[in-house]
PDB file of N, CA and C in Angstrom:
ATOM      1  N   MET A   1     101.374 110.400 146.600  1.00 55.00           N
ATOM      2  CA  MET A   1     102.415 109.772 145.807  1.00 55.00           C
ATOM      3  C   MET A   1     102.726 110.670 144.612  1.00 55.00           C
ATOM      4  N   THR A   2     103.973 111.005 144.432  1.00 64.00           N
ATOM      5  CA  THR A   2     104.386 111.860 143.313  1.00 64.00           C
ATOM      6  C   THR A   2     105.285 111.069 142.372  1.00 64.00           C
ATOM      7  N   ILE A   3     105.336 111.545 141.161  1.00 63.00           N
ATOM      8  CA  ILE A   3     106.179 110.916 140.147  1.00 63.00           C
ATOM      9  C   ILE A   3     107.550 111.570 140.194  1.00 63.00           C
ATOM     10  N   ASP A   4     108.572 110.760 140.308  1.00 60.00           N
ATOM     11  CA  ASP A   4     109.937 111.258 140.335  1.00 60.00           C
ATOM     12  C   ASP A   4     110.316 111.715 138.921  1.00 60.00           C
ATOM     13  N   PRO A   5     110.649 112.994 138.723  1.00 62.00           N
ATOM     14  CA  PRO A   5     110.960 113.479 137.368  1.00 62.00           C
ATOM     15  C   PRO A   5     112.192 112.827 136.755  1.00 62.00           C
ATOM     16  N   ARG A   6     113.059 112.243 137.568  1.00 63.00           N
ATOM     17  CA  ARG A   6     114.243 111.579 137.016  1.00 63.00           C
ATOM     18  C   ARG A   6     113.868 110.305 136.263  1.00 63.00           C
ATOM     19  N   HIS A   7     112.708 109.731 136.561  1.00 61.00           N
ATOM     20  CA  HIS A   7     112.298 108.484 135.927  1.00 61.00           C
ATOM     21  C   HIS A   7     111.241 108.713 134.848  1.00 61.00           C
ATOM     22  N   TYR A   8     111.021 109.949 134.474  1.00 62.00           N
ATOM     23  CA  TYR A   8     110.041 110.250 133.441  1.00 62.00           C
ATOM     24  C   TYR A   8     110.612 109.834 132.093  1.00 62.00           C
ATOM     25  N   HIS A   9     109.864 109.058 131.351  1.00 66.00           N
ATOM     26  CA  HIS A   9     110.328 108.545 130.062  1.00 66.00           C
ATOM     27  C   HIS A   9     109.717 109.346 128.924  1.00 66.00           C
ATOM     28  N   GLN A  10     110.571 109.915 128.091  1.00 69.00           N
ATOM     29  CA  GLN A  10     110.115 110.626 126.904  1.00 69.00           C
ATOM     30  C   GLN A  10     109.933 109.617 125.773  1.00 69.00           C
ATOM     31  N   PRO A  11     108.801 109.645 125.082  1.00 68.00           N
ATOM     32  CA  PRO A  11     108.624 108.726 123.953  1.00 68.00           C
ATOM     33  C   PRO A  11     109.652 109.011 122.860  1.00 68.00           C
ATOM     34  N   SER A  12     110.107 107.960 122.212  1.00 78.00           N
ATOM     35  CA  SER A  12     111.101 108.089 121.156  1.00 78.00           C
ATOM     36  C   SER A  12     110.410 108.162 119.798  1.00 78.00           C
ATOM     37  N   TRP A  13     110.950 108.965 118.907  1.00 85.00           N
ATOM     38  CA  TRP A  13     110.418 109.072 117.546  1.00 85.00           C
ATOM     39  C   TRP A  13     110.802 107.847 116.726  1.00 85.00           C
ATOM     40  N   ARG A  14     111.794 107.057 117.219  1.00 87.00           N
ATOM     41  CA  ARG A  14     112.260 105.897 116.449  1.00 87.00           C
ATOM     42  C   ARG A  14     111.198 104.810 116.335  1.00 87.00           C
ATOM     43  N   LYS A  15     110.369 104.645 117.349  1.00 88.00           N
ATOM     44  CA  LYS A  15     109.373 103.566 117.303  1.00 88.00           C
ATOM     45  C   LYS A  15     108.315 103.793 116.227  1.00 88.00           C
ATOM     46  N   PRO A  16     107.691 104.969 116.136  1.00 91.00           N
ATOM     47  CA  PRO A  16     106.727 105.147 115.043  1.00 91.00           C
ATOM     48  C   PRO A  16     107.383 105.084 113.662  1.00 91.00           C
ATOM     49  N   VAL A  17     108.589 105.640 113.536  1.00 91.00           N
ATOM     50  CA  VAL A  17     109.293 105.584 112.252  1.00 91.00           C
ATOM     51  C   VAL A  17     109.642 104.136 111.919  1.00 91.00           C
ATOM     52  N   GLY A  18     110.098 103.389 112.916  1.00 90.00           N
ATOM     53  CA  GLY A  18     110.420 101.980 112.706  1.00 90.00           C
ATOM     54  C   GLY A  18     109.201 101.163 112.317  1.00 90.00           C
ATOM     55  N   MET A  19     108.065 101.436 112.957  1.00 92.00           N
ATOM     56  CA  MET A  19     106.838 100.714 112.604  1.00 92.00           C
ATOM     57  C   MET A  19     106.426 101.010 111.168  1.00 92.00           C
ATOM     58  N   LEU A  20     106.556 102.269 110.748  1.00 94.00           N
ATOM     59  CA  LEU A  20     106.241 102.610 109.359  1.00 94.00           C
ATOM     60  C   LEU A  20     107.206 101.934 108.389  1.00 94.00           C
ATOM     61  N   ALA A  21     108.483 101.856 108.777  1.00 91.00           N
ATOM     62  CA  ALA A  21     109.472 101.189 107.925  1.00 91.00           C
ATOM     63  C   ALA A  21     109.173  99.699 107.808  1.00 91.00           C
ATOM     64  N   ILE A  22     108.802  99.065 108.921  1.00 89.00           N
ATOM     65  CA  ILE A  22     108.448  97.644 108.877  1.00 89.00           C
ATOM     66  C   ILE A  22     107.230  97.435 107.984  1.00 89.00           C
ATOM     67  N   PHE A  23     106.238  98.289 108.127  1.00 92.00           N
ATOM     68  CA  PHE A  23     105.044  98.194 107.283  1.00 92.00           C
ATOM     69  C   PHE A  23     105.418  98.354 105.811  1.00 92.00           C
ATOM     70  N   ALA A  24     106.301  99.297 105.506  1.00 93.00           N
ATOM     71  CA  ALA A  24     106.718  99.518 104.115  1.00 93.00           C
ATOM     72  C   ALA A  24     107.494  98.314 103.578  1.00 93.00           C
ATOM     73  N   LEU A  25     108.371  97.730 104.393  1.00 88.00           N
ATOM     74  CA  LEU A  25     109.137  96.564 103.947  1.00 88.00           C
ATOM     75  C   LEU A  25     108.220  95.369 103.673  1.00 88.00           C
ATOM     76  N   ILE A  26     107.271  95.125 104.567  1.00 87.00           N
ATOM     77  CA  ILE A  26     106.351  94.010 104.374  1.00 87.00           C
ATOM     78  C   ILE A  26     105.455  94.251 103.161  1.00 87.00           C
ATOM     79  N   THR A  27     104.993  95.485 102.991  1.00 92.00           N
ATOM     80  CA  THR A  27     104.166  95.820 101.835  1.00 92.00           C
ATOM     81  C   THR A  27     104.951  95.646 100.538  1.00 92.00           C
ATOM     82  N   GLY A  28     106.188  96.114 100.527  1.00 91.00           N
ATOM     83  CA  GLY A  28     107.030  95.955  99.343  1.00 91.00           C
ATOM     84  C   GLY A  28     107.267  94.496  99.000  1.00 91.00           C
ATOM     85  N   TRP A  29     107.510  93.677 100.024  1.00 86.00           N
ATOM     86  CA  TRP A  29     107.717  92.241  99.791  1.00 86.00           C
ATOM     87  C   TRP A  29     106.448  91.606  99.232  1.00 86.00           C
ATOM     88  N   ALA A  30     105.288  91.967  99.794  1.00 87.00           N
ATOM     89  CA  ALA A  30     104.019  91.409  99.315  1.00 87.00           C
ATOM     90  C   ALA A  30     103.755  91.809  97.868  1.00 87.00           C
ATOM     91  N   VAL A  31     104.071  93.046  97.506  1.00 93.00           N
ATOM     92  CA  VAL A  31     103.886  93.497  96.120  1.00 93.00           C
ATOM     93  C   VAL A  31     104.821  92.727  95.191  1.00 93.00           C
ATOM     94  N   MET A  32     106.052  92.489  95.640  1.00 90.00           N
ATOM     95  CA  MET A  32     107.001  91.757  94.817  1.00 90.00           C
ATOM     96  C   MET A  32     106.521  90.323  94.598  1.00 90.00           C
ATOM     97  N   VAL A  33     106.055  89.677  95.664  1.00 88.00           N
ATOM     98  CA  VAL A  33     105.558  88.308  95.530  1.00 88.00           C
ATOM     99  C   VAL A  33     104.308  88.276  94.653  1.00 88.00           C
ATOM    100  N   ALA A  34     103.424  89.250  94.805  1.00 90.00           N
ATOM    101  CA  ALA A  34     102.215  89.301  93.980  1.00 90.00           C
ATOM    102  C   ALA A  34     102.569  89.519  92.512  1.00 90.00           C
ATOM    103  N   SER A  35     103.617  90.283  92.240  1.00 94.00           N
ATOM    104  CA  SER A  35     104.009  90.493  90.843  1.00 94.00           C
ATOM    105  C   SER A  35     104.568  89.219  90.223  1.00 94.00           C
ATOM    106  N   LEU A  36     105.081  88.318  91.049  1.00 90.00           N
ATOM    107  CA  LEU A  36     105.575  87.033  90.546  1.00 90.00           C
ATOM    108  C   LEU A  36     104.461  86.000  90.378  1.00 90.00           C
ATOM    109  N   SER A  37     103.260  86.319  90.836  1.00 89.00           N
ATOM    110  CA  SER A  37     102.183  85.322  90.829  1.00 89.00           C
ATOM    111  C   SER A  37     101.805  84.866  89.416  1.00 89.00           C
ATOM    112  N   SER A  38     101.958  85.716  88.408  1.00 91.00           N
ATOM    113  CA  SER A  38     101.629  85.279  87.046  1.00 91.00           C
ATOM    114  C   SER A  38     102.612  84.206  86.582  1.00 91.00           C
ATOM    115  N   TRP A  39     103.870  84.330  86.954  1.00 93.00           N
ATOM    116  CA  TRP A  39     104.867  83.321  86.614  1.00 93.00           C
ATOM    117  C   TRP A  39     104.662  82.057  87.447  1.00 93.00           C
ATOM    118  N   ILE A  40     104.415  82.244  88.750  1.00 91.00           N
ATOM    119  CA  ILE A  40     104.218  81.093  89.634  1.00 91.00           C
ATOM    120  C   ILE A  40     102.929  80.353  89.260  1.00 91.00           C
ATOM    121  N   GLY A  41     101.928  81.077  88.787  1.00 91.00           N
ATOM    122  CA  GLY A  41     100.662  80.464  88.393  1.00 91.00           C
ATOM    123  C   GLY A  41     100.792  79.504  87.226  1.00 91.00           C
ATOM    124  N   LEU A  42     101.861  79.616  86.453  1.00 94.00           N
ATOM    125  CA  LEU A  42     102.092  78.691  85.340  1.00 94.00           C
ATOM    126  C   LEU A  42     102.609  77.341  85.817  1.00 94.00           C
ATOM    127  N   LEU A  43     103.110  77.286  87.027  1.00 92.00           N
ATOM    128  CA  LEU A  43     103.630  76.028  87.574  1.00 92.00           C
ATOM    129  C   LEU A  43     102.472  75.116  87.981  1.00 92.00           C
ATOM    130  N   PRO A  44     102.714  73.836  88.034  1.00 95.00           N
ATOM    131  CA  PRO A  44     101.675  72.939  88.558  1.00 95.00           C
ATOM    132  C   PRO A  44     101.415  73.237  90.041  1.00 95.00           C
ATOM    133  N   THR A  45     100.247  72.865  90.496  1.00 92.00           N
ATOM    134  CA  THR A  45      99.848  73.181  91.872  1.00 92.00           C
ATOM    135  C   THR A  45     100.825  72.614  92.887  1.00 92.00           C
ATOM    136  N   TRP A  46     101.313  71.411  92.673  1.00 94.00           N
ATOM    137  CA  TRP A  46     102.236  70.805  93.623  1.00 94.00           C
ATOM    138  C   TRP A  46     103.544  71.585  93.712  1.00 94.00           C
ATOM    139  N   ALA A  47     103.918  72.331  92.667  1.00 94.00           N
ATOM    140  CA  ALA A  47     105.141  73.133  92.691  1.00 94.00           C
ATOM    141  C   ALA A  47     104.888  74.536  93.230  1.00 94.00           C
ATOM    142  N   GLN A  48     103.660  75.010  93.148  1.00 93.00           N
ATOM    143  CA  GLN A  48     103.337  76.342  93.666  1.00 93.00           C
ATOM    144  C   GLN A  48     103.429  76.401  95.184  1.00 93.00           C
ATOM    145  N   VAL A  49     103.012  75.327  95.832  1.00 93.00           N
ATOM    146  CA  VAL A  49     102.976  75.304  97.296  1.00 93.00           C
ATOM    147  C   VAL A  49     104.356  75.575  97.900  1.00 93.00           C
ATOM    148  N   PRO A  50     105.413  74.838  97.489  1.00 94.00           N
ATOM    149  CA  PRO A  50     106.716  75.140  98.088  1.00 94.00           C
ATOM    150  C   PRO A  50     107.249  76.526  97.722  1.00 94.00           C
ATOM    151  N   VAL A  51     106.936  76.998  96.520  1.00 92.00           N
ATOM    152  CA  VAL A  51     107.401  78.341  96.130  1.00 92.00           C
ATOM    153  C   VAL A  51     106.795  79.395  97.047  1.00 92.00           C
ATOM    154  N   TYR A  52     105.480  79.347  97.246  1.00 89.00           N
ATOM    155  CA  TYR A  52     104.837  80.317  98.125  1.00 89.00           C
ATOM    156  C   TYR A  52     105.268  80.126  99.577  1.00 89.00           C
ATOM    157  N   LEU A  53     105.516  78.894  99.978  1.00 90.00           N
ATOM    158  CA  LEU A  53     105.986  78.635 101.331  1.00 90.00           C
ATOM    159  C   LEU A  53     107.362  79.266 101.561  1.00 90.00           C
ATOM    160  N   VAL A  54     108.256  79.064 100.609  1.00 89.00           N
ATOM    161  CA  VAL A  54     109.597  79.646 100.718  1.00 89.00           C
ATOM    162  C   VAL A  54     109.518  81.175 100.686  1.00 89.00           C
ATOM    163  N   LEU A  55     108.743  81.732  99.756  1.00 86.00           N
ATOM    164  CA  LEU A  55     108.613  83.186  99.680  1.00 86.00           C
ATOM    165  C   LEU A  55     107.957  83.768 100.926  1.00 86.00           C
ATOM    166  N   GLY A  56     107.100  82.997 101.572  1.00 82.00           N
ATOM    167  CA  GLY A  56     106.446  83.472 102.785  1.00 82.00           C
ATOM    168  C   GLY A  56     107.346  83.435 103.996  1.00 82.00           C
ATOM    169  N   ILE A  57     108.353  82.569 103.984  1.00 83.00           N
ATOM    170  CA  ILE A  57     109.257  82.453 105.135  1.00 83.00           C
ATOM    171  C   ILE A  57     110.549  83.237 104.926  1.00 83.00           C
ATOM    172  N   VAL A  58     111.049  83.286 103.703  1.00 80.00           N
ATOM    173  CA  VAL A  58     112.377  83.845 103.447  1.00 80.00           C
ATOM    174  C   VAL A  58     112.467  85.355 103.730  1.00 80.00           C
ATOM    175  N   TRP A  59     111.353  86.070 103.696  1.00 73.00           N
ATOM    176  CA  TRP A  59     111.407  87.516 103.937  1.00 73.00           C
ATOM    177  C   TRP A  59     111.878  87.840 105.349  1.00 73.00           C
ATOM    178  N   ILE A  60     111.705  86.882 106.252  1.00 73.00           N
ATOM    179  CA  ILE A  60     112.159  87.120 107.623  1.00 73.00           C
ATOM    180  C   ILE A  60     113.670  87.301 107.650  1.00 73.00           C
ATOM    181  N   TRP A  61     114.396  86.539 106.816  1.00 72.00           N
ATOM    182  CA  TRP A  61     115.851  86.637 106.804  1.00 72.00           C
ATOM    183  C   TRP A  61     116.365  87.659 105.800  1.00 72.00           C
ATOM    184  N   LEU A  62     115.619  87.925 104.748  1.00 71.00           N
ATOM    185  CA  LEU A  62     116.097  88.882 103.747  1.00 71.00           C
ATOM    186  C   LEU A  62     115.927  90.332 104.178  1.00 71.00           C
ATOM    187  N   LEU A  63     114.815  90.629 104.802  1.00 69.00           N
ATOM    188  CA  LEU A  63     114.585  91.998 105.228  1.00 69.00           C
ATOM    189  C   LEU A  63     115.299  92.239 106.556  1.00 69.00           C
ATOM    190  N   PRO A  64     115.840  93.419 106.761  1.00 75.00           N
ATOM    191  CA  PRO A  64     116.625  93.688 107.974  1.00 75.00           C
ATOM    192  C   PRO A  64     115.745  93.982 109.193  1.00 75.00           C
ATOM    193  N   LEU A  65     114.753  93.144 109.440  1.00 79.00           N
ATOM    194  CA  LEU A  65     113.817  93.414 110.528  1.00 79.00           C
ATOM    195  C   LEU A  65     114.476  93.339 111.897  1.00 79.00           C
ATOM    196  N   LYS A  66     115.395  92.398 112.082  1.00 77.00           N
ATOM    197  CA  LYS A  66     116.070  92.258 113.377  1.00 77.00           C
ATOM    198  C   LYS A  66     116.859  93.530 113.708  1.00 77.00           C
ATOM    199  N   HIS A  67     117.575  94.031 112.733  1.00 81.00           N
ATOM    200  CA  HIS A  67     118.376  95.246 112.960  1.00 81.00           C
ATOM    201  C   HIS A  67     117.482  96.475 113.124  1.00 81.00           C
ATOM    202  N   LEU A  68     116.379  96.494 112.402  1.00 84.00           N
ATOM    203  CA  LEU A  68     115.441  97.612 112.529  1.00 84.00           C
ATOM    204  C   LEU A  68     114.813  97.635 113.920  1.00 84.00           C
ATOM    205  N   MET A  69     114.452  96.452 114.436  1.00 83.00           N
ATOM    206  CA  MET A  69     113.890  96.386 115.788  1.00 83.00           C
ATOM    207  C   MET A  69     114.933  96.818 116.826  1.00 83.00           C
ATOM    208  N   ASN A  70     116.184  96.419 116.616  1.00 83.00           N
ATOM    209  CA  ASN A  70     117.257  96.834 117.520  1.00 83.00           C
ATOM    210  C   ASN A  70     117.423  98.348 117.486  1.00 83.00           C
ATOM    211  N   TRP A  71     117.365  98.931 116.297  1.00 84.00           N
ATOM    212  CA  TRP A  71     117.485 100.381 116.182  1.00 84.00           C
ATOM    213  C   TRP A  71     116.334 101.085 116.889  1.00 84.00           C
ATOM    214  N   MET A  72     115.137 100.543 116.770  1.00 86.00           N
ATOM    215  CA  MET A  72     113.975 101.155 117.419  1.00 86.00           C
ATOM    216  C   MET A  72     114.159 101.196 118.932  1.00 86.00           C
ATOM    217  N   GLU A  73     114.796 100.178 119.504  1.00 83.00           N
ATOM    218  CA  GLU A  73     114.976 100.124 120.953  1.00 83.00           C
ATOM    219  C   GLU A  73     116.199 100.893 121.435  1.00 83.00           C
ATOM    220  N   THR A  74     117.322 100.776 120.713  1.00 82.00           N
ATOM    221  CA  THR A  74     118.579 101.319 121.224  1.00 82.00           C
ATOM    222  C   THR A  74     119.087 102.551 120.484  1.00 82.00           C
ATOM    223  N   GLY A  75     118.731 102.684 119.217  1.00 78.00           N
ATOM    224  CA  GLY A  75     119.213 103.827 118.448  1.00 78.00           C
ATOM    225  C   GLY A  75     120.390 103.509 117.553  1.00 78.00           C
ATOM    226  N   ASN A  76     120.863 102.259 117.528  1.00 77.00           N
ATOM    227  CA  ASN A  76     121.932 101.906 116.603  1.00 77.00           C
ATOM    228  C   ASN A  76     121.646 100.557 115.959  1.00 77.00           C
ATOM    229  N   PHE A  77     122.280 100.306 114.820  1.00 69.00           N
ATOM    230  CA  PHE A  77     122.026  99.110 114.027  1.00 69.00           C
ATOM    231  C   PHE A  77     123.048  97.986 114.299  1.00 69.00           C
ATOM    232  N   ARG A  78     123.813  98.089 115.361  1.00 66.00           N
ATOM    233  CA  ARG A  78     124.856  97.100 115.597  1.00 66.00           C
ATOM    234  C   ARG A  78     124.262  95.704 115.707  1.00 66.00           C
ATOM    235  N   LYS A  79     125.108  94.711 115.403  1.00 60.00           N
ATOM    236  CA  LYS A  79     124.648  93.321 115.488  1.00 60.00           C
ATOM    237  C   LYS A  79     124.600  92.892 116.946  1.00 60.00           C
ATOM    238  N   TYR A  80     123.825  91.855 117.203  1.00 53.00           N
ATOM    239  CA  TYR A  80     123.686  91.329 118.560  1.00 53.00           C
ATOM    240  C   TYR A  80     124.933  90.648 119.014  1.00 53.00           C
TER     241      TYR A  80
END
């Protein structure tokens, strides 16, 4: 059994670069939220919970992760 050279897949440089970009975006968001912790810590405990909950969920929509994943697969940032 031989491998057909027409179906040989070359690895793309976009995936490692995209993974590093995702890591950088998540790290940046975590640093930003941690820098707000002194202000959030002044709130009562019952008010801290929703703030951290919102900050923990909202990064999914604020950061361009969907478009970055699309770029990693296809090579362009077009919308779905």
